[in-house]
PDB file of C-alpha atoms and ligand atoms in Angstrom:
ATOM      1  CA  UNK A 906      32.569 124.799 181.658  1.00  0.00           C
ATOM      2  CA  UNK A 907      32.470 128.185 179.935  1.00  0.00           C
ATOM      3  CA  UNK A 908      34.623 129.538 177.145  1.00  0.00           C
ATOM      4  CA  UNK A 909      37.356 131.868 178.372  1.00  0.00           C
ATOM      5  CA  UNK A 910      37.228 135.414 177.036  1.00  0.00           C
ATOM      6  CA  UNK A 911      40.556 135.046 175.217  1.00  0.00           C
ATOM      7  CA  UNK A 912      39.732 131.714 173.578  1.00  0.00           C
ATOM      8  CA  UNK A 913      37.410 133.110 170.890  1.00  0.00           C
ATOM      9  CA  UNK A 914      39.788 135.845 169.629  1.00  0.00           C
ATOM     10  CA  UNK A 915      42.716 133.405 169.790  1.00  0.00           C
ATOM     11  CA  UNK A 916      40.851 130.775 167.808  1.00  0.00           C
ATOM     12  CA  UNK A 917      39.723 133.424 165.354  1.00  0.00           C
ATOM     13  CA  UNK A 918      43.313 134.597 164.776  1.00  0.00           C
ATOM     14  CA  UNK A 919      44.480 131.011 164.266  1.00  0.00           C
ATOM     15  CA  UNK A 920      41.729 130.212 161.748  1.00  0.00           C
ATOM     16  CA  UNK A 921      41.866 133.488 159.836  1.00  0.00           C
ATOM     17  CA  UNK A 922      45.673 133.414 159.705  1.00  0.00           C
ATOM     18  CA  UNK A 923      45.859 129.817 158.472  1.00  0.00           C
ATOM     19  CA  UNK A 924      46.420 128.801 154.879  1.00  0.00           C
ATOM     20  CA  UNK A 925      44.818 125.373 155.146  1.00  0.00           C
ATOM     21  CA  UNK A 926      41.615 124.992 157.161  1.00  0.00           C
ATOM     22  CA  UNK A 927      39.438 121.908 157.380  1.00  0.00           C
ATOM     23  CA  UNK A 928      35.983 121.903 158.965  1.00  0.00           C
ATOM     24  CA  UNK A 929      34.244 118.857 160.373  1.00  0.00           C
ATOM     25  CA  UNK A 930      30.563 119.416 161.072  1.00  0.00           C
ATOM     26  CA  UNK A 931      27.817 117.284 162.577  1.00  0.00           C
ATOM     27  CA  UNK A 932      24.119 117.479 163.324  1.00  0.00           C
ATOM     28  CA  UNK A 933      24.561 120.229 165.955  1.00  0.00           C
ATOM     29  CA  UNK A 934      25.389 122.723 163.194  1.00  0.00           C
ATOM     30  CA  UNK A 935      21.864 122.324 161.836  1.00  0.00           C
ATOM     31  CA  UNK A 936      20.133 122.302 165.248  1.00  0.00           C
ATOM     32  CA  UNK A 937      19.491 126.055 165.115  1.00  0.00           C
ATOM     33  CA  UNK A 938      17.846 125.568 161.708  1.00  0.00           C
ATOM     34  CA  UNK A 939      15.346 123.211 163.340  1.00  0.00           C
ATOM     35  CA  UNK A 940      16.866 119.896 162.176  1.00  0.00           C
ATOM     36  CA  UNK A 941      17.005 117.359 165.023  1.00  0.00           C
ATOM     37  CA  UNK A 942      20.349 115.905 166.121  1.00  0.00           C
ATOM     38  CA  UNK A 943      20.841 112.163 166.726  1.00  0.00           C
ATOM     39  CA  UNK A 944      22.135 111.685 170.274  1.00  0.00           C
ATOM     40  CA  UNK A 945      20.804 114.666 172.237  1.00  0.00           C
ATOM     41  CA  UNK A 946      17.989 113.960 174.720  1.00  0.00           C
ATOM     42  CA  UNK A 947      15.244 114.480 172.112  1.00  0.00           C
ATOM     43  CA  UNK A 948      17.440 113.352 169.196  1.00  0.00           C
ATOM     44  CA  UNK A 949      16.449 111.016 166.354  1.00  0.00           C
ATOM     45  CA  UNK A 950      18.072 107.930 167.895  1.00  0.00           C
ATOM     46  CA  UNK A 951      16.107 108.497 171.118  1.00  0.00           C
ATOM     47  CA  UNK A 952      12.847 108.393 169.159  1.00  0.00           C
ATOM     48  CA  UNK A 953      13.568 106.027 166.259  1.00  0.00           C
ATOM     49  CA  UNK A 954      15.326 102.682 166.033  1.00  0.00           C
ATOM     50  CA  UNK A 955      18.253 102.764 163.597  1.00  0.00           C
ATOM     51  CA  UNK A 956      18.010  98.969 163.240  1.00  0.00           C
ATOM     52  CA  UNK A 957      14.556  99.420 161.688  1.00  0.00           C
ATOM     53  CA  UNK A 958      15.349 102.485 159.582  1.00  0.00           C
ATOM     54  CA  UNK A 959      19.036 102.880 158.820  1.00  0.00           C
ATOM     55  CA  UNK A 960      20.568  99.545 157.872  1.00  0.00           C
ATOM     56  CA  UNK A 961      20.748  97.644 154.616  1.00  0.00           C
ATOM     57  CA  UNK A 962      18.964  94.748 156.316  1.00  0.00           C
ATOM     58  CA  UNK A 963      16.057  97.079 157.245  1.00  0.00           C
ATOM     59  CA  UNK A 964      15.730  98.238 153.632  1.00  0.00           C
ATOM     60  CA  UNK A 965      15.766  94.659 152.359  1.00  0.00           C
ATOM     61  CA  UNK A 966      13.082  93.693 154.898  1.00  0.00           C
ATOM     62  CA  UNK A 967      10.822  96.737 154.613  1.00  0.00           C
ATOM     63  CA  UNK A 968      11.838  99.309 151.982  1.00  0.00           C
ATOM     64  CA  UNK A 969       8.494 101.109 152.288  1.00  0.00           C
ATOM     65  CA  UNK A 970       9.014 102.019 155.967  1.00  0.00           C
ATOM     66  CA  UNK A 971      12.614 103.080 155.349  1.00  0.00           C
ATOM     67  CA  UNK A 972      11.560 105.316 152.431  1.00  0.00           C
ATOM     68  CA  UNK A 973       8.728 106.779 154.495  1.00  0.00           C
ATOM     69  CA  UNK A 974      11.234 107.897 157.152  1.00  0.00           C
ATOM     70  CA  UNK A 975      13.762 109.315 154.697  1.00  0.00           C
ATOM     71  CA  UNK A 976      11.034 111.094 152.724  1.00  0.00           C
ATOM     72  CA  UNK A 977       9.763 112.631 155.960  1.00  0.00           C
ATOM     73  CA  UNK A 978      13.269 113.852 156.820  1.00  0.00           C
ATOM     74  CA  UNK A 979      13.805 115.152 153.285  1.00  0.00           C
ATOM     75  CA  UNK A 980      10.581 117.168 153.415  1.00  0.00           C
ATOM     76  CA  UNK A 981      11.270 118.449 156.945  1.00  0.00           C
ATOM     77  CA  UNK A 982      14.718 119.704 155.907  1.00  0.00           C
ATOM     78  CA  UNK A 983      13.268 121.479 152.864  1.00  0.00           C
ATOM     79  CA  UNK A 984      11.165 123.531 155.306  1.00  0.00           C
ATOM     80  CA  UNK A 985      14.326 124.614 157.182  1.00  0.00           C
ATOM     81  CA  UNK A 986      16.790 127.322 156.237  1.00  0.00           C
ATOM     82  CA  UNK A 987      20.575 127.520 156.652  1.00  0.00           C
ATOM     83  CA  UNK A 988      21.539 129.418 159.824  1.00  0.00           C
ATOM     84  CA  UNK A 989      24.300 131.900 160.612  1.00  0.00           C
ATOM     85  CA  UNK A 990      26.770 129.039 161.204  1.00  0.00           C
ATOM     86  CA  UNK A 991      26.210 127.526 157.739  1.00  0.00           C
ATOM     87  CA  UNK A 992      26.461 131.003 156.209  1.00  0.00           C
ATOM     88  CA  UNK A 993      29.755 131.823 157.942  1.00  0.00           C
ATOM     89  CA  UNK A 994      31.302 128.538 156.755  1.00  0.00           C
ATOM     90  CA  UNK A 995      29.962 129.118 153.223  1.00  0.00           C
ATOM     91  CA  UNK A 996      31.473 132.617 153.038  1.00  0.00           C
ATOM     92  CA  UNK A 997      34.793 131.271 154.349  1.00  0.00           C
ATOM     93  CA  UNK A 998      34.836 128.472 151.726  1.00  0.00           C
ATOM     94  CA  UNK A 999      34.165 130.996 148.983  1.00  0.00           C
ATOM     95  CA  UNK A1000      36.885 133.346 150.194  1.00  0.00           C
ATOM     96  CA  UNK A1001      39.565 130.684 150.808  1.00  0.00           C
ATOM     97  CA  UNK A1002      40.674 128.106 148.288  1.00  0.00           C
ATOM     98  CA  UNK A1003      42.617 126.347 151.044  1.00  0.00           C
ATOM     99  CA  UNK A1004      39.443 125.598 153.005  1.00  0.00           C
ATOM    100  CA  UNK A1005      37.611 122.251 152.871  1.00  0.00           C
ATOM    101  CA  UNK A1006      34.399 121.243 154.611  1.00  0.00           C
ATOM    102  CA  UNK A1007      33.903 117.663 155.715  1.00  0.00           C
ATOM    103  CA  UNK A1008      30.366 117.081 156.945  1.00  0.00           C
ATOM    104  CA  UNK A1009      28.533 114.135 158.431  1.00  0.00           C
ATOM    105  CA  UNK A1010      25.228 115.866 157.711  1.00  0.00           C
ATOM    106  CA  UNK A1011      22.918 114.589 155.004  1.00  0.00           C
ATOM    107  CA  UNK A1012      20.603 117.624 155.118  1.00  0.00           C
ATOM    108  CA  UNK A1013      22.197 119.620 152.271  1.00  0.00           C
ATOM    109  CA  UNK A1014      22.132 122.868 154.310  1.00  0.00           C
ATOM    110  CA  UNK A1015      25.831 123.614 153.750  1.00  0.00           C
ATOM    111  CA  UNK A1016      25.237 123.498 149.982  1.00  0.00           C
ATOM    112  CA  UNK A1017      22.145 125.678 150.277  1.00  0.00           C
ATOM    113  CA  UNK A1018      24.088 128.266 152.303  1.00  0.00           C
ATOM    114  CA  UNK A1019      26.751 128.303 149.601  1.00  0.00           C
ATOM    115  CA  UNK A1020      24.081 128.924 146.952  1.00  0.00           C
ATOM    116  CA  UNK A1021      22.793 131.877 148.990  1.00  0.00           C
ATOM    117  CA  UNK A1022      26.205 133.420 149.569  1.00  0.00           C
ATOM    118  CA  UNK A1023      27.988 132.818 146.210  1.00  0.00           C
ATOM    119  CA  UNK A1024      28.099 135.789 143.840  1.00  0.00           C
ATOM    120  CA  UNK A1025      28.629 133.847 140.600  1.00  0.00           C
ATOM    121  CA  UNK A1026      27.970 130.295 139.320  1.00  0.00           C
ATOM    122  CA  UNK A1027      31.731 129.775 138.773  1.00  0.00           C
ATOM    123  CA  UNK A1028      32.485 130.728 142.367  1.00  0.00           C
ATOM    124  CA  UNK A1029      29.741 128.372 143.547  1.00  0.00           C
ATOM    125  CA  UNK A1030      31.018 125.422 141.479  1.00  0.00           C
ATOM    126  CA  UNK A1031      34.585 125.882 142.757  1.00  0.00           C
ATOM    127  CA  UNK A1032      33.540 125.890 146.404  1.00  0.00           C
ATOM    128  CA  UNK A1033      31.045 123.015 146.002  1.00  0.00           C
ATOM    129  CA  UNK A1034      33.923 120.689 145.165  1.00  0.00           C
ATOM    130  CA  UNK A1035      35.387 121.414 148.593  1.00  0.00           C
ATOM    131  CA  UNK A1036      32.311 120.136 150.437  1.00  0.00           C
ATOM    132  CA  UNK A1037      32.743 116.457 151.268  1.00  0.00           C
ATOM    133  CA  UNK A1038      29.536 114.766 152.440  1.00  0.00           C
ATOM    134  CA  UNK A1039      30.938 111.757 154.288  1.00  0.00           C
ATOM    135  CA  UNK A1040      27.565 110.190 155.072  1.00  0.00           C
ATOM    136  CA  UNK A1041      25.890 110.983 151.744  1.00  0.00           C
ATOM    137  CA  UNK A1042      22.836 113.156 151.236  1.00  0.00           C
ATOM    138  CA  UNK A1043      19.050 112.921 151.532  1.00  0.00           C
ATOM    139  CA  UNK A1044      18.799 114.519 148.098  1.00  0.00           C
ATOM    140  CA  UNK A1045      20.362 111.752 146.013  1.00  0.00           C
ATOM    141  CA  UNK A1046      19.236 108.197 145.273  1.00  0.00           C
ATOM    142  CA  UNK A1047      21.353 105.157 144.467  1.00  0.00           C
ATOM    143  CA  UNK A1048      20.180 102.136 142.490  1.00  0.00           C
ATOM    144  CA  UNK A1049      20.284  98.869 144.439  1.00  0.00           C
ATOM    145  CA  UNK A1050      21.002  96.990 141.207  1.00  0.00           C
ATOM    146  CA  UNK A1051      23.368  98.989 139.000  1.00  0.00           C
ATOM    147  CA  UNK A1052      24.537 101.564 141.578  1.00  0.00           C
ATOM    148  CA  UNK A1053      23.701 104.610 139.446  1.00  0.00           C
ATOM    149  CA  UNK A1054      23.206 107.815 141.455  1.00  0.00           C
ATOM    150  CA  UNK A1055      20.681 110.568 140.716  1.00  0.00           C
ATOM    151  CA  UNK A1056      19.613 113.829 142.365  1.00  0.00           C
ATOM    152  CA  UNK A1057      16.124 113.837 143.833  1.00  0.00           C
ATOM    153  CA  UNK A1058      14.175 116.500 145.717  1.00  0.00           C
ATOM    154  CA  UNK A1059      10.645 115.332 144.932  1.00  0.00           C
ATOM    155  CA  UNK A1060       8.400 113.621 147.470  1.00  0.00           C
ATOM    156  CA  UNK A1061       8.545 109.818 147.299  1.00  0.00           C
ATOM    157  CA  UNK A1062       5.281 107.891 146.980  1.00  0.00           C
ATOM    158  CA  UNK A1063       5.661 105.310 149.746  1.00  0.00           C
ATOM    159  CA  UNK A1064       2.032 104.130 149.747  1.00  0.00           C
ATOM    160  CA  UNK A1065       3.190 100.599 148.935  1.00  0.00           C
ATOM    161  CA  UNK A1066       6.314  98.806 147.759  1.00  0.00           C
ATOM    162  CA  UNK A1067       4.978  99.012 144.181  1.00  0.00           C
ATOM    163  CA  UNK A1068       4.992 102.823 144.232  1.00  0.00           C
ATOM    164  CA  UNK A1069       8.588 103.219 145.474  1.00  0.00           C
ATOM    165  CA  UNK A1070      11.072 104.784 143.038  1.00  0.00           C
ATOM    166  CA  UNK A1071      12.816 102.414 140.619  1.00  0.00           C
ATOM    167  CA  UNK A1072      15.833 102.696 138.344  1.00  0.00           C
ATOM    168  CA  UNK A1073      15.000 103.753 134.785  1.00  0.00           C
ATOM    169  CA  UNK A1074      17.845 101.608 133.455  1.00  0.00           C
ATOM    170  CA  UNK A1075      17.506  98.302 135.350  1.00  0.00           C
ATOM    171  CA  UNK A1076      14.174  98.619 137.235  1.00  0.00           C
ATOM    172  CA  UNK A1077      15.767  97.796 140.618  1.00  0.00           C
ATOM    173  CA  UNK A1078      14.637  99.711 143.715  1.00  0.00           C
ATOM    174  CA  UNK A1079      16.312 103.049 144.354  1.00  0.00           C
ATOM    175  CA  UNK A1080      17.526 103.736 147.900  1.00  0.00           C
ATOM    176  CA  UNK A1081      18.465 106.999 149.642  1.00  0.00           C
ATOM    177  CA  UNK A1082      22.175 107.668 148.955  1.00  0.00           C
ATOM    178  CA  UNK A1083      23.103 107.848 152.628  1.00  0.00           C
ATOM    179  CA  UNK A1084      25.491 105.689 154.614  1.00  0.00           C
ATOM    180  CA  UNK A1085      23.694 103.189 156.833  1.00  0.00           C
ATOM    181  CA  UNK A1086      25.002 101.409 159.916  1.00  0.00           C
ATOM    182  CA  UNK A1087      27.473  98.706 158.979  1.00  0.00           C
ATOM    183  CA  UNK A1088      28.191 100.193 155.551  1.00  0.00           C
ATOM    184  CA  UNK A1089      31.569 101.524 154.434  1.00  0.00           C
ATOM    185  CA  UNK A1090      31.969 105.202 153.514  1.00  0.00           C
ATOM    186  CA  UNK A1091      32.767 106.202 149.946  1.00  0.00           C
ATOM    187  CA  UNK A1092      36.512 105.562 149.622  1.00  0.00           C
ATOM    188  CA  UNK A1093      37.294 108.552 147.408  1.00  0.00           C
ATOM    189  CA  UNK A1094      35.429 111.027 149.657  1.00  0.00           C
ATOM    190  CA  UNK A1095      37.107 109.592 152.744  1.00  0.00           C
ATOM    191  CA  UNK A1096      40.556 109.816 151.183  1.00  0.00           C
ATOM    192  CA  UNK A1097      40.004 113.475 150.236  1.00  0.00           C
ATOM    193  CA  UNK A1098      38.783 114.239 153.779  1.00  0.00           C
ATOM    194  CA  UNK A1099      41.872 112.781 155.441  1.00  0.00           C
ATOM    195  CA  UNK A1100      44.197 114.393 152.901  1.00  0.00           C
ATOM    196  CA  UNK A1101      42.657 117.811 153.647  1.00  0.00           C
ATOM    197  CA  UNK A1102      42.884 117.178 157.387  1.00  0.00           C
ATOM    198  CA  UNK A1103      46.513 116.153 157.186  1.00  0.00           C
ATOM    199  CA  UNK A1104      47.436 119.278 155.221  1.00  0.00           C
ATOM    200  CA  UNK A1105      45.374 121.692 157.330  1.00  0.00           C
ATOM    201  CA  UNK A1106      46.986 124.097 159.794  1.00  0.00           C
ATOM    202  CA  UNK A1107      43.725 124.240 161.714  1.00  0.00           C
ATOM    203  CA  UNK A1108      40.730 121.933 162.000  1.00  0.00           C
ATOM    204  CA  UNK A1109      37.425 123.448 163.162  1.00  0.00           C
ATOM    205  CA  UNK A1110      35.031 120.840 164.534  1.00  0.00           C
ATOM    206  CA  UNK A1111      31.469 121.995 165.169  1.00  0.00           C
ATOM    207  CA  UNK A1112      28.264 120.312 166.313  1.00  0.00           C
ATOM    208  CA  UNK A1113      29.369 116.705 166.499  1.00  0.00           C
ATOM    209  CA  UNK A1114      29.438 114.281 169.421  1.00  0.00           C
ATOM    210  CA  UNK A1115      32.653 112.915 167.837  1.00  0.00           C
ATOM    211  CA  UNK A1116      31.544 109.366 168.571  1.00  0.00           C
ATOM    212  CA  UNK A1117      31.183 108.019 165.047  1.00  0.00           C
ATOM    213  CA  UNK A1118      34.318 106.936 163.211  1.00  0.00           C
ATOM    214  CA  UNK A1119      35.928 107.342 160.775  1.00  0.00           C
ATOM    215  CA  UNK A1120      34.481 110.898 160.738  1.00  0.00           C
ATOM    216  CA  UNK A1121      35.603 111.557 164.312  1.00  0.00           C
ATOM    217  CA  UNK A1122      39.181 110.656 163.329  1.00  0.00           C
ATOM    218  CA  UNK A1123      39.407 113.510 160.801  1.00  0.00           C
ATOM    219  CA  UNK A1124      40.466 116.114 163.449  1.00  0.00           C
ATOM    220  CA  UNK A1125      43.010 113.643 164.830  1.00  0.00           C
ATOM    221  CA  UNK A1126      44.732 113.598 161.426  1.00  0.00           C
ATOM    222  CA  UNK A1127      45.226 117.389 161.676  1.00  0.00           C
ATOM    223  CA  UNK A1128      46.552 117.100 165.236  1.00  0.00           C
ATOM    224  CA  UNK A1129      48.893 114.234 164.362  1.00  0.00           C
ATOM    225  CA  UNK A1130      50.331 116.278 161.485  1.00  0.00           C
ATOM    226  CA  UNK A1131      51.093 119.142 163.902  1.00  0.00           C
ATOM    227  CA  UNK A1132      47.996 121.301 163.264  1.00  0.00           C
ATOM    228  CA  UNK A1133      45.648 122.862 165.804  1.00  0.00           C
ATOM    229  CA  UNK A1134      42.078 122.079 166.728  1.00  0.00           C
ATOM    230  CA  UNK A1135      39.132 124.372 167.492  1.00  0.00           C
ATOM    231  CA  UNK A1136      36.024 122.689 168.872  1.00  0.00           C
ATOM    232  CA  UNK A1137      32.593 124.357 169.000  1.00  0.00           C
ATOM    233  CA  UNK A1138      29.951 122.550 171.030  1.00  0.00           C
ATOM    234  CA  UNK A1139      27.710 123.430 173.995  1.00  0.00           C
ATOM    235  CA  UNK A1140      28.762 120.117 175.622  1.00  0.00           C
ATOM    236  CA  UNK A1141      32.100 118.358 176.041  1.00  0.00           C
ATOM    237  CA  UNK A1142      33.002 115.496 173.679  1.00  0.00           C
ATOM    238  CA  UNK A1143      35.825 112.948 173.521  1.00  0.00           C
ATOM    239  CA  UNK A1144      37.728 115.515 171.405  1.00  0.00           C
ATOM    240  CA  UNK A1145      37.468 118.385 173.925  1.00  0.00           C
ATOM    241  CA  UNK A1146      40.549 117.462 175.910  1.00  0.00           C
ATOM    242  CA  UNK A1147      42.677 117.360 172.771  1.00  0.00           C
ATOM    243  CA  UNK A1148      41.326 120.620 171.343  1.00  0.00           C
ATOM    244  CA  UNK A1149      43.639 123.617 171.315  1.00  0.00           C
ATOM    245  CA  UNK A1150      40.540 125.751 171.885  1.00  0.00           C
ATOM    246  CA  UNK A1151      37.357 124.104 173.145  1.00  0.00           C
ATOM    247  CA  UNK A1152      34.632 126.735 172.751  1.00  0.00           C
ATOM    248  CA  UNK A1153      31.399 126.115 174.636  1.00  0.00           C
ATOM    249  CA  UNK A1154      28.452 127.556 172.751  1.00  0.00           C
ATOM    250  CA  UNK A1155      26.347 127.106 169.665  1.00  0.00           C
ATOM    251  CA  UNK A1156      27.514 126.872 166.088  1.00  0.00           C
ATOM    252  CA  UNK A1157      25.145 129.677 165.061  1.00  0.00           C
ATOM    253  CA  UNK A1158      26.904 132.088 167.421  1.00  0.00           C
ATOM    254  CA  UNK A1159      30.501 130.849 167.468  1.00  0.00           C
ATOM    255  CA  UNK A1160      31.138 129.997 163.811  1.00  0.00           C
ATOM    256  CA  UNK A1161      30.459 133.627 162.765  1.00  0.00           C
ATOM    257  CA  UNK A1162      32.493 134.807 165.788  1.00  0.00           C
ATOM    258  CA  UNK A1163      35.631 133.008 164.580  1.00  0.00           C
ATOM    259  CA  UNK A1164      35.086 133.218 160.798  1.00  0.00           C
ATOM    260  CA  UNK A1165      33.372 136.463 159.838  1.00  0.00           C
ATOM    261  CA  UNK A1166      35.770 139.044 158.396  1.00  0.00           C
TER     262      UNK A1166
HETATM  263  P1  LIG B1488      25.045 113.743 167.384  1.00  0.00           P
HETATM  264  O1  LIG B1488      23.583 113.831 167.588  1.00  0.00           O
HETATM  265  O2  LIG B1488      25.745 112.514 167.812  1.00  0.00           O
HETATM  266  O3  LIG B1488      25.758 114.962 168.124  1.00  0.00           O
HETATM  267  C1  LIG B1488      25.287 116.277 167.988  1.00  0.00           C
HETATM  268  C2  LIG B1488      26.236 117.182 168.729  1.00  0.00           C
HETATM  269  O4  LIG B1488      25.849 118.514 168.478  1.00  0.00           O
HETATM  270  C3  LIG B1488      26.245 117.001 170.258  1.00  0.00           C
HETATM  271  O5  LIG B1488      27.582 116.901 170.700  1.00  0.00           O
HETATM  272  C4  LIG B1488      25.582 118.280 170.766  1.00  0.00           C
HETATM  273  O6  LIG B1488      26.120 118.703 172.029  1.00  0.00           O
HETATM  274  C5  LIG B1488      25.943 119.260 169.681  1.00  0.00           C
HETATM  275  N1  LIG B1488      25.026 120.401 169.533  1.00  0.00           N
HETATM  276  C6  LIG B1488      23.701 120.471 169.792  1.00  0.00           C
HETATM  277  N2  LIG B1488      23.220 121.688 169.490  1.00  0.00           N
HETATM  278  C7  LIG B1488      24.258 122.420 169.001  1.00  0.00           C
HETATM  279  C8  LIG B1488      24.402 123.736 168.495  1.00  0.00           C
HETATM  280  N3  LIG B1488      23.369 124.563 168.409  1.00  0.00           N
HETATM  281  N4  LIG B1488      25.638 124.125 168.078  1.00  0.00           N
HETATM  282  C9  LIG B1488      26.696 123.281 168.153  1.00  0.00           C
HETATM  283  N5  LIG B1488      26.612 122.030 168.611  1.00  0.00           N
HETATM  284  C10 LIG B1488      25.415 121.587 169.032  1.00  0.00           C
HETATM  285  O7  LIG B1488      25.307 114.053 165.838  1.00  0.00           O
HETATM  286  P2  LIG B1488      26.601 113.729 164.959  1.00  0.00           P
HETATM  287  O8  LIG B1488      27.842 113.882 165.758  1.00  0.00           O
HETATM  288  O9  LIG B1488      26.474 114.500 163.705  1.00  0.00           O
HETATM  289  O10 LIG B1488      25.334 108.945 160.989  1.00  0.00           O
HETATM  290  O11 LIG B1488      26.368 112.205 164.651  1.00  0.00           O
HETATM  291  C11 LIG B1488      27.277 111.524 163.822  1.00  0.00           C
HETATM  292  C12 LIG B1488      26.573 110.496 162.989  1.00  0.00           C
HETATM  293  O12 LIG B1488      25.826 109.616 163.847  1.00  0.00           O
HETATM  294  C13 LIG B1488      25.528 111.047 162.044  1.00  0.00           C
HETATM  295  O13 LIG B1488      26.079 111.507 160.837  1.00  0.00           O
HETATM  296  C14 LIG B1488      24.638 109.866 161.834  1.00  0.00           C
HETATM  297  C15 LIG B1488      24.525 109.354 163.245  1.00  0.00           C
HETATM  298  O14 LIG B1488      24.247 107.993 163.374  1.00  0.00           O
HETATM  299  C16 LIG B1488      24.669 108.210 160.096  1.00  0.00           C
HETATM  300  O15 LIG B1488      23.448 108.233 159.993  1.00  0.00           O
HETATM  301  C17 LIG B1488      25.559 107.381 159.228  1.00  0.00           C
END
């Protein structure tokens, strides 16, 4: 299915004319930066077993292997750069106080795009608060014992369990601050995401298979409150039939097409 020639300008008018806009992004938004998605043919879950790498049980059993995988992903992402899709969303967030970005991505590329586009530190700080990372981030650790969180960009020494990072306060193992299978999402972040979605006139969903809940329910909150939905994805998803405009194409091309001034 292709995107009709009127759909892009219509979606663009709806988004640019709206007061409240919420974005929901997934791995597809970072695909053009070189970050692999999860469920595409060559995606991460086709090559790696989440049971071995992305559950609390896996970390308890073999923290070294889990850290090795997350450290690899962290380093791979640091080699990538935000693409035109991230940049268009960043510029929109900076220009519009009524815009919020809810992302399932843990790669930090939305934040890096914001850093590139923001003119002043104050502008950057204001917009940062409107990025909600539902599934956490590769660039923060959380203590298994006392729960304290800390930023971390440095490589992790995963030679053995003894070299893994530990909490300075309680000496427990630190884990990546990402959401693993079977774990609940951060309640405060989730509440803010659904509040933004409920108040939005338009929800723009880009680069997600819309299979993982509660994230995939965020656009439904906008629809149920009477708002409209724009979907950007090269392939159909369970949301496509409910989208006001279902645009078939890549985030790197279509996000700028509907957002750039
Ligand atoms: P998926 O891998 O499930 O879906 C990626 C989506 O991006 C697919 O629908 C693709 O068609 C689409 N896509 C691919 N290239 C694109 C491009 N250039 N532009 C736009 N779209 C493109 O990734 P997510 O939906 O993000 O959770 O997955 C959701 C969650 O499942 C992830 O956050 C992760 C995973 O398990 C956790 O790890 C907790």
